[in-house]
Amino acid sequence: MRLVHPQLRKHDDTPQTQEQPMFFRQKQMAYHAKPERPDPIFAKQLQEVLGGQWGEMSVMMTYLFQGWNCRGPEKYKDMIMDIGTEEIGHVEMLATMIARLLETSPVEQQEDMARNSVIGAVMGGARVEDAIVAGMNPQHYIVAGLGSRPSDSIGNPWTSAYTIASGNLLADFRFNVTAESQGRLQVARLYNMTNDTGVRDMLSYLLARDTMHQNQWLAAIKELEEDGLEMTPCPSNFPQNLEKSEVAYQFLNHSEGTESEQGRWAQGPAPDGKGTFTYVDRPPAFTEDEGLLNPVDPRTYGTPPAPVPPAAAE
């Protein structure tokens, strides 16, 4: 499936009308998703990069909302919508691959399947506990009818709390680098967990796109700064004179050992060009405040520092 935003089409001279939907679907997949054979255990594992915190559903929704909310120059909005729309196709690829990994074997292999496979354990009347111990996600069968789920590899449902769309493009683009890095890391681990050439082929495509997307967001961060729209510290339009400036460029050693003093973050000019890093070996405590709390209304029934007279609660 390729989902295309009509107003963002680059090579289509077809007149656009107001009646057209925001997105429309083409039947072709963005890339094929055909495993060599069913593998319900790997289907469970693959759910992580579909519906996990760093999965394709998360980056899809993150990018779409960043694009829809973008008030910056049109080139940024168009770029964000391009990648957000691409990620919808990635979601379909993974959902399709998971569903195909859950398909049963050919008819002539049904007898062997019933004796040996996890699918046979669920469908053939064996103990469901055996199937769970063997590693299959029972919801793939019980809830989804041998289909994919909008959840991670242990069944936690996907949540919109995974999405980030703050309205500040520099803050968002930095998060996007993290999201693509974590996603590529997980796909790389999954690549090494299977020998199925069809699955590996699809994962190799996703790995390559993650390579592009990491570089894309780094390039976008650089261009955003060169355009003078945002810079470090982010948000840059908050007056730095309102900060407690004496600690703005201090590295505080809050653990045993001083090895951290050797890092670039502890000495020399700061990346923003506005300060110089210093290293504080033993950060002083703020002795004027011990964190003690004052008593509150006794009708909240919290534990006070001293007994409360009965009349005080009336």
Tab-separated table of C-alpha atoms in Angstrom:
chain	number	residue	atom	x	y	z
A	1	MET	CA	0.000	0.000	0.000
A	2	ARG	CA	1.151	3.486	-0.793
A	3	LEU	CA	-0.812	6.302	0.795
A	4	VAL	CA	-0.545	9.594	-1.009
A	5	HIS	CA	-1.515	13.054	0.179
A	6	PRO	CA	-3.119	14.682	-2.918
A	7	GLN	CA	-1.727	18.145	-2.257
A	8	LEU	CA	1.789	16.741	-1.810
A	9	ARG	CA	2.024	14.721	-5.032
A	10	LYS	CA	5.176	15.647	-6.915
A	11	HIS	CA	4.618	14.067	-10.344
A	12	ASP	CA	0.886	14.008	-10.895
A	13	ASP	CA	-0.694	16.569	-13.205
A	14	THR	CA	-4.218	15.376	-12.451
A	15	PRO	CA	-6.312	18.377	-11.349
A	16	GLN	CA	-7.067	18.270	-7.660
A	17	THR	CA	-10.615	18.802	-6.484
A	18	GLN	CA	-11.995	19.581	-3.094
A	19	GLU	CA	-13.921	16.303	-3.134
A	20	GLN	CA	-10.746	14.203	-3.017
A	21	PRO	CA	-9.864	12.646	0.358
A	22	MET	CA	-6.804	13.767	2.263
A	23	PHE	CA	-5.242	10.342	1.757
A	24	PHE	CA	-6.059	7.671	-0.767
A	25	ARG	CA	-4.723	4.160	-1.086
A	26	GLN	CA	-2.903	2.478	-3.932
A	27	LYS	CA	-3.034	-1.319	-3.831
A	28	GLN	CA	0.691	-1.824	-4.361
A	29	MET	CA	2.783	-2.457	-1.251
A	30	ALA	CA	5.679	-0.103	-0.501
A	31	TYR	CA	7.848	-3.266	-0.403
A	32	HIS	CA	6.938	-6.930	-0.407
A	33	ALA	CA	6.396	-8.767	2.874
A	34	LYS	CA	6.515	-12.488	2.082
A	35	PRO	CA	8.083	-14.953	4.538
A	36	GLU	CA	9.374	-18.345	3.431
A	37	ARG	CA	7.216	-20.189	5.931
A	38	PRO	CA	4.844	-19.586	8.871
A	39	ASP	CA	6.519	-18.768	12.191
A	40	PRO	CA	4.055	-17.771	14.938
A	41	ILE	CA	6.835	-17.293	17.484
A	42	PHE	CA	8.666	-14.749	15.336
A	43	ALA	CA	5.310	-13.112	14.560
A	44	LYS	CA	5.062	-12.332	18.264
A	45	GLN	CA	8.585	-10.905	18.322
A	46	LEU	CA	7.973	-8.801	15.210
A	47	GLN	CA	5.057	-7.087	16.955
A	48	GLU	CA	7.604	-4.936	18.822
A	49	VAL	CA	8.589	-2.933	15.749
A	50	LEU	CA	4.943	-2.608	14.758
A	51	GLY	CA	3.197	-1.530	17.965
A	52	GLY	CA	5.991	-0.991	20.477
A	53	GLN	CA	7.227	2.308	21.849
A	54	TRP	CA	9.734	2.705	19.000
A	55	GLY	CA	7.712	0.866	16.375
A	56	GLU	CA	6.337	2.021	13.045
A	57	MET	CA	2.941	2.944	14.483
A	58	SER	CA	4.667	5.361	16.843
A	59	VAL	CA	6.771	7.136	14.228
A	60	MET	CA	3.827	7.179	11.814
A	61	MET	CA	1.589	9.006	14.275
A	62	THR	CA	4.428	11.208	15.519
A	63	TYR	CA	5.306	12.439	12.040
A	64	LEU	CA	1.708	12.909	10.925
A	65	PHE	CA	0.862	15.054	13.930
A	66	GLN	CA	4.114	16.995	13.599
A	67	GLY	CA	3.156	17.707	9.998
A	68	TRP	CA	-0.454	18.579	10.673
A	69	ASN	CA	0.619	20.938	13.471
A	70	CYS	CA	3.540	22.511	11.576
A	71	ARG	CA	3.426	26.308	11.301
A	72	GLY	CA	6.942	26.629	9.922
A	73	PRO	CA	8.035	27.061	6.289
A	74	GLU	CA	6.196	24.846	3.821
A	75	LYS	CA	9.322	22.857	2.920
A	76	TYR	CA	9.428	21.466	6.462
A	77	LYS	CA	5.729	20.636	6.546
A	78	ASP	CA	5.936	18.911	3.162
A	79	MET	CA	8.992	16.915	4.232
A	80	ILE	CA	7.347	15.789	7.470
A	81	MET	CA	4.178	14.758	5.643
A	82	ASP	CA	6.254	12.833	3.080
A	83	ILE	CA	7.876	10.684	5.746
A	84	GLY	CA	4.687	10.369	7.806
A	85	THR	CA	2.852	9.038	4.782
A	86	GLU	CA	5.714	6.650	4.013
A	87	GLU	CA	5.464	5.250	7.537
A	88	ILE	CA	1.827	4.277	6.965
A	89	GLY	CA	3.118	1.930	4.280
A	90	HIS	CA	5.672	0.515	6.729
A	91	VAL	CA	2.886	-0.235	9.196
A	92	GLU	CA	1.060	-2.177	6.486
A	93	MET	CA	4.209	-4.096	5.553
A	94	LEU	CA	4.764	-5.256	9.123
A	95	ALA	CA	1.088	-6.017	9.761
A	96	THR	CA	0.969	-8.069	6.557
A	97	MET	CA	4.185	-9.919	7.369
A	98	ILE	CA	2.926	-10.802	10.848
A	99	ALA	CA	-0.359	-12.082	9.435
A	100	ARG	CA	1.510	-14.213	6.887
A	101	LEU	CA	3.803	-15.592	9.572
A	102	LEU	CA	0.649	-16.757	11.347
A	103	GLU	CA	-0.788	-18.566	8.347
A	104	THR	CA	-1.036	-22.353	8.652
A	105	SER	CA	1.036	-24.745	6.610
A	106	PRO	CA	-0.238	-26.358	3.386
A	107	VAL	CA	-2.950	-29.015	3.670
A	108	GLU	CA	-0.570	-31.921	3.100
A	109	GLN	CA	1.440	-30.839	6.145
A	110	GLN	CA	-1.520	-30.650	8.519
A	111	GLU	CA	-0.712	-33.921	10.250
A	112	ASP	CA	2.878	-32.980	11.026
A	113	MET	CA	1.721	-29.516	12.053
A	114	ALA	CA	-0.767	-30.959	14.537
A	115	ARG	CA	1.989	-33.008	16.144
A	116	ASN	CA	4.792	-30.472	16.166
A	117	SER	CA	3.841	-26.832	15.680
A	118	VAL	CA	2.497	-24.202	17.996
A	119	ILE	CA	-0.427	-23.576	15.648
A	120	GLY	CA	-1.309	-27.236	15.930
A	121	ALA	CA	-1.216	-26.996	19.705
A	122	VAL	CA	-3.774	-24.186	19.690
A	123	MET	CA	-5.987	-25.522	16.898
A	124	GLY	CA	-5.636	-29.244	17.573
A	125	GLY	CA	-6.921	-29.371	21.114
A	126	ALA	CA	-3.623	-29.636	22.984
A	127	ARG	CA	-3.107	-27.666	26.159
A	128	VAL	CA	-3.075	-23.915	25.524
A	129	GLU	CA	-0.436	-23.679	28.265
A	130	ASP	CA	1.920	-25.617	25.992
A	131	ALA	CA	1.430	-23.066	23.221
A	132	ILE	CA	2.086	-20.164	25.573
A	133	VAL	CA	5.229	-21.785	26.947
A	134	ALA	CA	6.380	-22.424	23.371
A	135	GLY	CA	6.307	-18.690	22.734
A	136	MET	CA	3.226	-17.895	20.684
A	137	ASN	CA	1.106	-14.872	21.530
A	138	PRO	CA	-2.314	-16.464	22.213
A	139	GLN	CA	-4.055	-13.220	21.264
A	140	HIS	CA	-2.854	-13.723	17.697
A	141	TYR	CA	-5.235	-16.668	17.557
A	142	ILE	CA	-7.908	-15.872	20.152
A	143	VAL	CA	-8.392	-12.151	19.484
A	144	ALA	CA	-7.063	-11.479	15.988
A	145	GLY	CA	-7.886	-14.754	14.221
A	146	LEU	CA	-4.255	-15.262	13.170
A	147	GLY	CA	-3.738	-11.606	12.344
A	148	SER	CA	-1.504	-8.801	13.595
A	149	ARG	CA	-2.368	-6.619	16.567
A	150	PRO	CA	-1.757	-2.923	17.430
A	151	SER	CA	0.444	-3.968	20.335
A	152	ASP	CA	4.041	-4.717	21.253
A	153	SER	CA	5.773	-8.093	21.528
A	154	ILE	CA	4.362	-8.879	24.979
A	155	GLY	CA	0.835	-7.712	24.213
A	156	ASN	CA	0.835	-4.181	25.623
A	157	PRO	CA	-1.542	-2.099	23.474
A	158	TRP	CA	-0.069	0.743	21.472
A	159	THR	CA	-0.670	4.153	23.057
A	160	SER	CA	-0.576	7.687	21.719
A	161	ALA	CA	1.677	8.536	24.673
A	162	TYR	CA	4.502	7.300	22.425
A	163	THR	CA	3.979	10.207	20.024
A	164	ILE	CA	5.798	13.550	20.226
A	165	ALA	CA	4.534	16.654	18.407
A	166	SER	CA	5.466	19.738	20.418
A	167	GLY	CA	5.187	22.446	17.771
A	168	ASN	CA	8.922	23.213	18.130
A	169	LEU	CA	10.617	21.662	15.102
A	170	LEU	CA	14.112	21.481	16.585
A	171	ALA	CA	12.871	19.688	19.694
A	172	ASP	CA	10.779	17.353	17.535
A	173	PHE	CA	13.519	16.636	14.988
A	174	ARG	CA	15.920	15.713	17.778
A	175	PHE	CA	13.348	13.278	19.114
A	176	ASN	CA	12.900	11.892	15.610
A	177	VAL	CA	16.610	11.032	15.418
A	178	THR	CA	16.199	9.111	18.662
A	179	ALA	CA	13.081	7.321	17.409
A	180	GLU	CA	14.747	6.251	14.166
A	181	SER	CA	17.874	5.149	16.049
A	182	GLN	CA	15.920	3.026	18.529
A	183	GLY	CA	13.754	1.606	15.748
A	184	ARG	CA	16.752	0.656	13.611
A	185	LEU	CA	18.415	-0.931	16.642
A	186	GLN	CA	15.408	-3.158	17.257
A	187	VAL	CA	15.036	-4.123	13.598
A	188	ALA	CA	18.735	-5.038	13.495
A	189	ARG	CA	18.270	-7.303	16.517
A	190	LEU	CA	15.235	-8.935	14.944
A	191	TYR	CA	17.198	-9.493	11.717
A	192	ASN	CA	19.621	-11.653	13.705
A	193	MET	CA	16.762	-13.587	15.347
A	194	THR	CA	15.490	-15.179	12.128
A	195	ASN	CA	16.927	-17.143	9.218
A	196	ASP	CA	13.863	-16.639	7.029
A	197	THR	CA	15.158	-14.997	3.851
A	198	GLY	CA	11.800	-13.373	3.087
A	199	VAL	CA	11.582	-11.776	6.516
A	200	ARG	CA	15.218	-10.685	6.359
A	201	ASP	CA	14.637	-9.128	2.957
A	202	MET	CA	11.815	-6.956	4.297
A	203	LEU	CA	13.829	-6.062	7.408
A	204	SER	CA	16.785	-5.081	5.217
A	205	TYR	CA	14.490	-2.605	3.456
A	206	LEU	CA	13.344	-1.135	6.781
A	207	LEU	CA	16.965	-0.913	7.976
A	208	ALA	CA	17.896	1.031	4.858
A	209	ARG	CA	14.976	3.410	5.264
A	210	ASP	CA	15.944	3.963	8.913
A	211	THR	CA	19.447	4.853	7.698
A	212	MET	CA	17.929	7.441	5.382
A	213	HIS	CA	15.585	8.793	8.016
A	214	GLN	CA	18.331	9.282	10.620
A	215	ASN	CA	20.358	11.237	8.083
A	216	GLN	CA	17.236	13.098	6.990
A	217	TRP	CA	16.465	14.395	10.464
A	218	LEU	CA	20.094	15.342	11.103
A	219	ALA	CA	20.111	17.289	7.845
A	220	ALA	CA	16.808	18.933	8.775
A	221	ILE	CA	18.197	19.962	12.172
A	222	LYS	CA	21.197	21.589	10.497
A	223	GLU	CA	19.035	23.378	7.951
A	224	LEU	CA	16.607	24.584	10.611
A	225	GLU	CA	19.526	26.190	12.458
A	226	GLU	CA	21.008	27.628	9.252
A	227	ASP	CA	17.619	29.140	8.423
A	228	GLY	CA	17.737	30.913	11.791
A	229	LEU	CA	14.421	29.414	12.898
A	230	GLU	CA	15.700	27.674	16.017
A	231	MET	CA	19.007	26.910	17.730
A	232	THR	CA	20.573	25.596	20.924
A	233	PRO	CA	19.528	25.995	23.676
A	234	CYS	CA	16.056	25.049	22.560
A	235	PRO	CA	13.731	26.939	22.760
A	236	SER	CA	16.148	29.654	21.747
A	237	ASN	CA	13.693	32.531	22.076
A	238	PHE	CA	13.401	32.128	25.862
A	239	PRO	CA	15.563	34.916	27.342
A	240	GLN	CA	18.734	33.342	28.730
A	241	ASN	CA	19.145	36.259	31.117
A	242	LEU	CA	16.234	34.736	33.049
A	243	GLU	CA	18.250	31.539	33.639
A	244	LYS	CA	20.488	31.094	36.682
A	245	SER	CA	23.458	31.741	34.420
A	246	GLU	CA	26.203	30.617	36.823
A	247	VAL	CA	25.115	26.968	36.452
A	248	ALA	CA	24.152	27.076	32.769
A	249	TYR	CA	27.429	25.522	31.567
A	250	GLN	CA	28.565	23.537	34.615
A	251	PHE	CA	28.988	19.765	34.493
A	252	LEU	CA	28.127	18.465	37.955
A	253	ASN	CA	29.843	15.288	39.136
A	254	HIS	CA	27.013	13.597	41.033
A	255	SER	CA	28.535	10.118	41.291
A	256	GLU	CA	31.717	8.469	42.550
A	257	GLY	CA	34.777	8.819	40.350
A	258	THR	CA	35.946	11.685	38.163
A	259	GLU	CA	36.276	9.905	34.809
A	260	SER	CA	33.521	12.103	33.390
A	261	GLU	CA	35.897	15.084	33.641
A	262	GLN	CA	37.754	13.723	30.606
A	263	GLY	CA	34.780	14.254	28.271
A	264	ARG	CA	34.162	17.068	25.842
A	265	TRP	CA	31.082	18.005	27.873
A	266	ALA	CA	33.223	19.068	30.845
A	267	GLN	CA	35.699	21.468	29.256
A	268	GLY	CA	36.063	23.969	26.440
A	269	PRO	CA	33.455	26.024	24.598
A	270	ALA	CA	29.864	24.809	24.644
A	271	PRO	CA	28.338	23.804	21.292
A	272	ASP	CA	25.987	26.785	21.328
A	273	GLY	CA	28.975	29.157	21.380
A	274	LYS	CA	27.492	31.073	24.286
A	275	GLY	CA	29.424	29.647	27.211
A	276	THR	CA	32.358	27.525	28.391
A	277	PHE	CA	32.029	24.169	30.095
A	278	THR	CA	33.411	23.851	33.638
A	279	TYR	CA	33.651	20.741	35.805
A	280	VAL	CA	32.390	20.750	39.392
A	281	ASP	CA	33.749	17.739	41.269
A	282	ARG	CA	31.638	18.035	44.417
A	283	PRO	CA	28.487	20.053	43.721
A	284	PRO	CA	27.474	21.950	46.867
A	285	ALA	CA	24.110	21.299	48.469
A	286	PHE	CA	21.663	24.133	48.944
A	287	THR	CA	21.924	24.294	52.723
A	288	GLU	CA	19.106	26.805	53.130
A	289	ASP	CA	16.466	24.233	52.176
A	290	GLU	CA	16.173	20.763	53.726
A	291	GLY	CA	12.971	19.923	51.882
A	292	LEU	CA	10.735	19.992	54.969
A	293	LEU	CA	7.014	20.476	54.384
A	294	ASN	CA	4.533	22.571	56.323
A	295	PRO	CA	1.371	21.094	57.864
A	296	VAL	CA	-1.730	21.175	55.669
A	297	ASP	CA	-5.445	21.074	56.309
A	298	PRO	CA	-6.034	18.134	58.726
A	299	ARG	CA	-9.166	17.221	56.765
A	300	THR	CA	-6.865	15.749	54.121
A	301	TYR	CA	-6.032	13.077	56.751
A	302	GLY	CA	-2.352	12.989	55.939
A	303	THR	CA	0.151	12.069	58.636
A	304	PRO	CA	1.205	15.268	60.487
A	305	PRO	CA	4.574	15.941	62.192
A	306	ALA	CA	2.761	15.915	65.559
A	307	PRO	CA	-0.596	14.612	66.843
A	308	VAL	CA	-3.590	16.674	65.772
A	309	PRO	CA	-6.011	17.725	68.515
A	310	PRO	CA	-9.495	16.264	67.887
A	311	ALA	CA	-11.006	19.735	67.775
A	312	ALA	CA	-8.777	20.672	64.852
A	313	ALA	CA	-10.499	18.173	62.590
A	314	GLU	CA	-14.023	19.426	63.364
